[in-house]
Backbone as a printed PyTorch tensor [residue, N CA C, xyz], in Angstrom:
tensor([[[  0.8590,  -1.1800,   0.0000],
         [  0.0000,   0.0000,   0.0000],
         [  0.8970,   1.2320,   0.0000]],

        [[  0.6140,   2.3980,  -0.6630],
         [  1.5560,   3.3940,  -0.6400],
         [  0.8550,   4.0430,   0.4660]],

        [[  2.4260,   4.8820,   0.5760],
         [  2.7400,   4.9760,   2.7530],
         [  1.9040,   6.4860,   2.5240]],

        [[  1.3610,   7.4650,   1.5610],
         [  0.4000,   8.4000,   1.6680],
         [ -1.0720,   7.8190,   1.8660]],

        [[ -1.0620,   6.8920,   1.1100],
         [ -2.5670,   6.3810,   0.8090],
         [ -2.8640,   5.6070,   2.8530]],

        [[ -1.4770,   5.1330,   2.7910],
         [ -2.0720,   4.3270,   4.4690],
         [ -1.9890,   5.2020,   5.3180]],

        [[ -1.2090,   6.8500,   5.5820],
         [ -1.3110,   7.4370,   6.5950],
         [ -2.3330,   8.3010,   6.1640]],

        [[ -3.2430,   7.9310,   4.8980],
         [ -4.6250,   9.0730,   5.0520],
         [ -6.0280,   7.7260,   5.4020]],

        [[ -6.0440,   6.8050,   5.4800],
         [ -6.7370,   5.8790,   5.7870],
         [ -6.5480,   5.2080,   6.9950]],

        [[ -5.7800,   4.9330,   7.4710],
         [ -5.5150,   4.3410,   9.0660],
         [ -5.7630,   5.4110,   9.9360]],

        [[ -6.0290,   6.5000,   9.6900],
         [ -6.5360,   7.0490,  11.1810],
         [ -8.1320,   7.2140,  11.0870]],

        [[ -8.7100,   7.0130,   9.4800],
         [-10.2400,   7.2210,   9.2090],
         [-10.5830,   5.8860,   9.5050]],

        [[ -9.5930,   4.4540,   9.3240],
         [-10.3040,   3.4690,   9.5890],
         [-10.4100,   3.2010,  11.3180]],

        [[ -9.1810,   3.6480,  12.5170],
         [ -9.5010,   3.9960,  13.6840],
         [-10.4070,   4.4260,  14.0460]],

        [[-10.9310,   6.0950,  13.4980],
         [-11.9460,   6.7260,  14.1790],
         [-13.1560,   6.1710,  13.5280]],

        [[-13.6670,   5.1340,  12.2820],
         [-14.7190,   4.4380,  12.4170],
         [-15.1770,   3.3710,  13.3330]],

        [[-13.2250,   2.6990,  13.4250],
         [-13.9370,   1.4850,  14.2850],
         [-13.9210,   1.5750,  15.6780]],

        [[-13.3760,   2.6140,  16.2790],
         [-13.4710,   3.1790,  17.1300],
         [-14.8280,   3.8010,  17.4870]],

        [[-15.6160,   4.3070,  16.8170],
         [-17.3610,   4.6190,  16.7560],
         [-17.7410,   3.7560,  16.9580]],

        [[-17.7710,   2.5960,  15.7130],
         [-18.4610,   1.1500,  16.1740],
         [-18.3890,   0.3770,  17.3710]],

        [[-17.5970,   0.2190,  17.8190],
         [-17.0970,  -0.2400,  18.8420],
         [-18.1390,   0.7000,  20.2140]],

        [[-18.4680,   2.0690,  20.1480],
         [-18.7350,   2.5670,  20.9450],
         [-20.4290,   2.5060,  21.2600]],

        [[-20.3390,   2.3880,  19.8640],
         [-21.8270,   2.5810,  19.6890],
         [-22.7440,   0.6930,  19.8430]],

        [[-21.5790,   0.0410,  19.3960],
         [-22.2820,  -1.1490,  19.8500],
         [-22.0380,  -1.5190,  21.3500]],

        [[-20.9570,  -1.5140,  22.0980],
         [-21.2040,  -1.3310,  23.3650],
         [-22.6090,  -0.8920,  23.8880]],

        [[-22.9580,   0.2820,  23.8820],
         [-24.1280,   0.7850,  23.9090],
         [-25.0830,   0.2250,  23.9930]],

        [[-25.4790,  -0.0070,  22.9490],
         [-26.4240,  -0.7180,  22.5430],
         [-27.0580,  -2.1550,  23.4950]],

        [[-25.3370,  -2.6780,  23.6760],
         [-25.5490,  -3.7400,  24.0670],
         [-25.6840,  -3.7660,  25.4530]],

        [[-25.6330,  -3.0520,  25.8540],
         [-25.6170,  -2.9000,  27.3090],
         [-27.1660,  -1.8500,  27.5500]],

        [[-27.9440,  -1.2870,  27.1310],
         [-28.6920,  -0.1620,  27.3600],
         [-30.0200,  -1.0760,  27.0430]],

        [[-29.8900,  -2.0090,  25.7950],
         [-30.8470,  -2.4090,  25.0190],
         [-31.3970,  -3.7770,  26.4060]],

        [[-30.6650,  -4.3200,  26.6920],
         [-31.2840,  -5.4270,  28.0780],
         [-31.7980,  -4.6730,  29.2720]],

        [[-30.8260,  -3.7030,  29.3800],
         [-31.4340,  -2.5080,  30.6010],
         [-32.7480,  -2.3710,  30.2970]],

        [[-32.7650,  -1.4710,  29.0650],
         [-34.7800,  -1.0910,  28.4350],
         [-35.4250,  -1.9620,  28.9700]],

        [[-35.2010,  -3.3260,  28.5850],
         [-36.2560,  -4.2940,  28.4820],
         [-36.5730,  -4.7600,  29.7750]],

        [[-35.6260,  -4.4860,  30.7820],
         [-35.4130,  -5.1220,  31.9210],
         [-35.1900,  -7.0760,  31.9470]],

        [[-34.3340,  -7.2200,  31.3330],
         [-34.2160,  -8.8570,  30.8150],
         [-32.6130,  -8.6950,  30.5530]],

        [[-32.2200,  -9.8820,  30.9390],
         [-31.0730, -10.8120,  30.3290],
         [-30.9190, -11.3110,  28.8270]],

        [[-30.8480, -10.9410,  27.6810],
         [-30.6220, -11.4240,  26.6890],
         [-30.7380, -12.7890,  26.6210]],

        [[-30.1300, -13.8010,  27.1560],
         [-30.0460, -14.9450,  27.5940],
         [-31.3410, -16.0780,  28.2560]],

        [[-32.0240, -14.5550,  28.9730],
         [-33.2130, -15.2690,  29.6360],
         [-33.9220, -15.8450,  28.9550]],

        [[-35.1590, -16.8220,  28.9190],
         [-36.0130, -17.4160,  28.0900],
         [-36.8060, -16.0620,  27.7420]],

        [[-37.5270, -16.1740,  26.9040],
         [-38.7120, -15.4150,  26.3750],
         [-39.9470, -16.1330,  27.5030]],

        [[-40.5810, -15.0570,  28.0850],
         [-42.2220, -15.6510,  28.5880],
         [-42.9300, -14.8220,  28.3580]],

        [[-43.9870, -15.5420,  28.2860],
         [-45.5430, -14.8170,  27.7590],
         [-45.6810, -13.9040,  29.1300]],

        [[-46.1080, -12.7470,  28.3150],
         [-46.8700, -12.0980,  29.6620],
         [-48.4180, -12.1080,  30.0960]],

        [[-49.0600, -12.7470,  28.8540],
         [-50.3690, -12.5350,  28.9610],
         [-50.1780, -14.1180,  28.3370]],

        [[-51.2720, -15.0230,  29.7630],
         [-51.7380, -16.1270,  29.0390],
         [-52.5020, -16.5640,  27.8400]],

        [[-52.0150, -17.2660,  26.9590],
         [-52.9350, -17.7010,  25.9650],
         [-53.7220, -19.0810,  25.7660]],

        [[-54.6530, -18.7820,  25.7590],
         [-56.0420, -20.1490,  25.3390],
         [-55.7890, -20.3340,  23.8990]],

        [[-55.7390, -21.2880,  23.5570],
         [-55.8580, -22.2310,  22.4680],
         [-57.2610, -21.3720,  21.6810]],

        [[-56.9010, -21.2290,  20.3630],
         [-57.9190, -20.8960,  19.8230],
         [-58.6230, -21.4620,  18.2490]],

        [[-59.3900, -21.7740,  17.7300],
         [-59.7910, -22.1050,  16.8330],
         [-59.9230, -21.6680,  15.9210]],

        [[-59.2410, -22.2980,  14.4190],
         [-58.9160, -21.6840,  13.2240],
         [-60.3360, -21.4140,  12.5500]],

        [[-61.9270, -22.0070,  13.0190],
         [-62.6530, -21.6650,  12.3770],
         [-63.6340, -20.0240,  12.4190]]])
């Protein structure tokens, strides 16, 4: 790679993945908070369901 072309791209590819990195953190941590749940946890119904009939 020519050494202009990599010292104008290695600091734009840092400060992207450096965003990403920030922004998925985030996410990942805020988005189980919202819900109040473990990612991990099972899914449960909150409202029971009766069997219902296709006719």
């Amino acid at each position: 790679m020519n050494t202009d072309l990599k010292n104008f791209v290695l600091p734009i590819a840092r400060a992207v993945s450096a965003t990403l990195f920030f922004v998925f953190s985030v996410a990942f941590l805020s988005v189980p908070y919202s819900l109040e749940q473990d990612p991990s946890d099972a899914q449960q119904l909150t409202h029971p369901v009766a069997p219902r009939h296709m006719a």
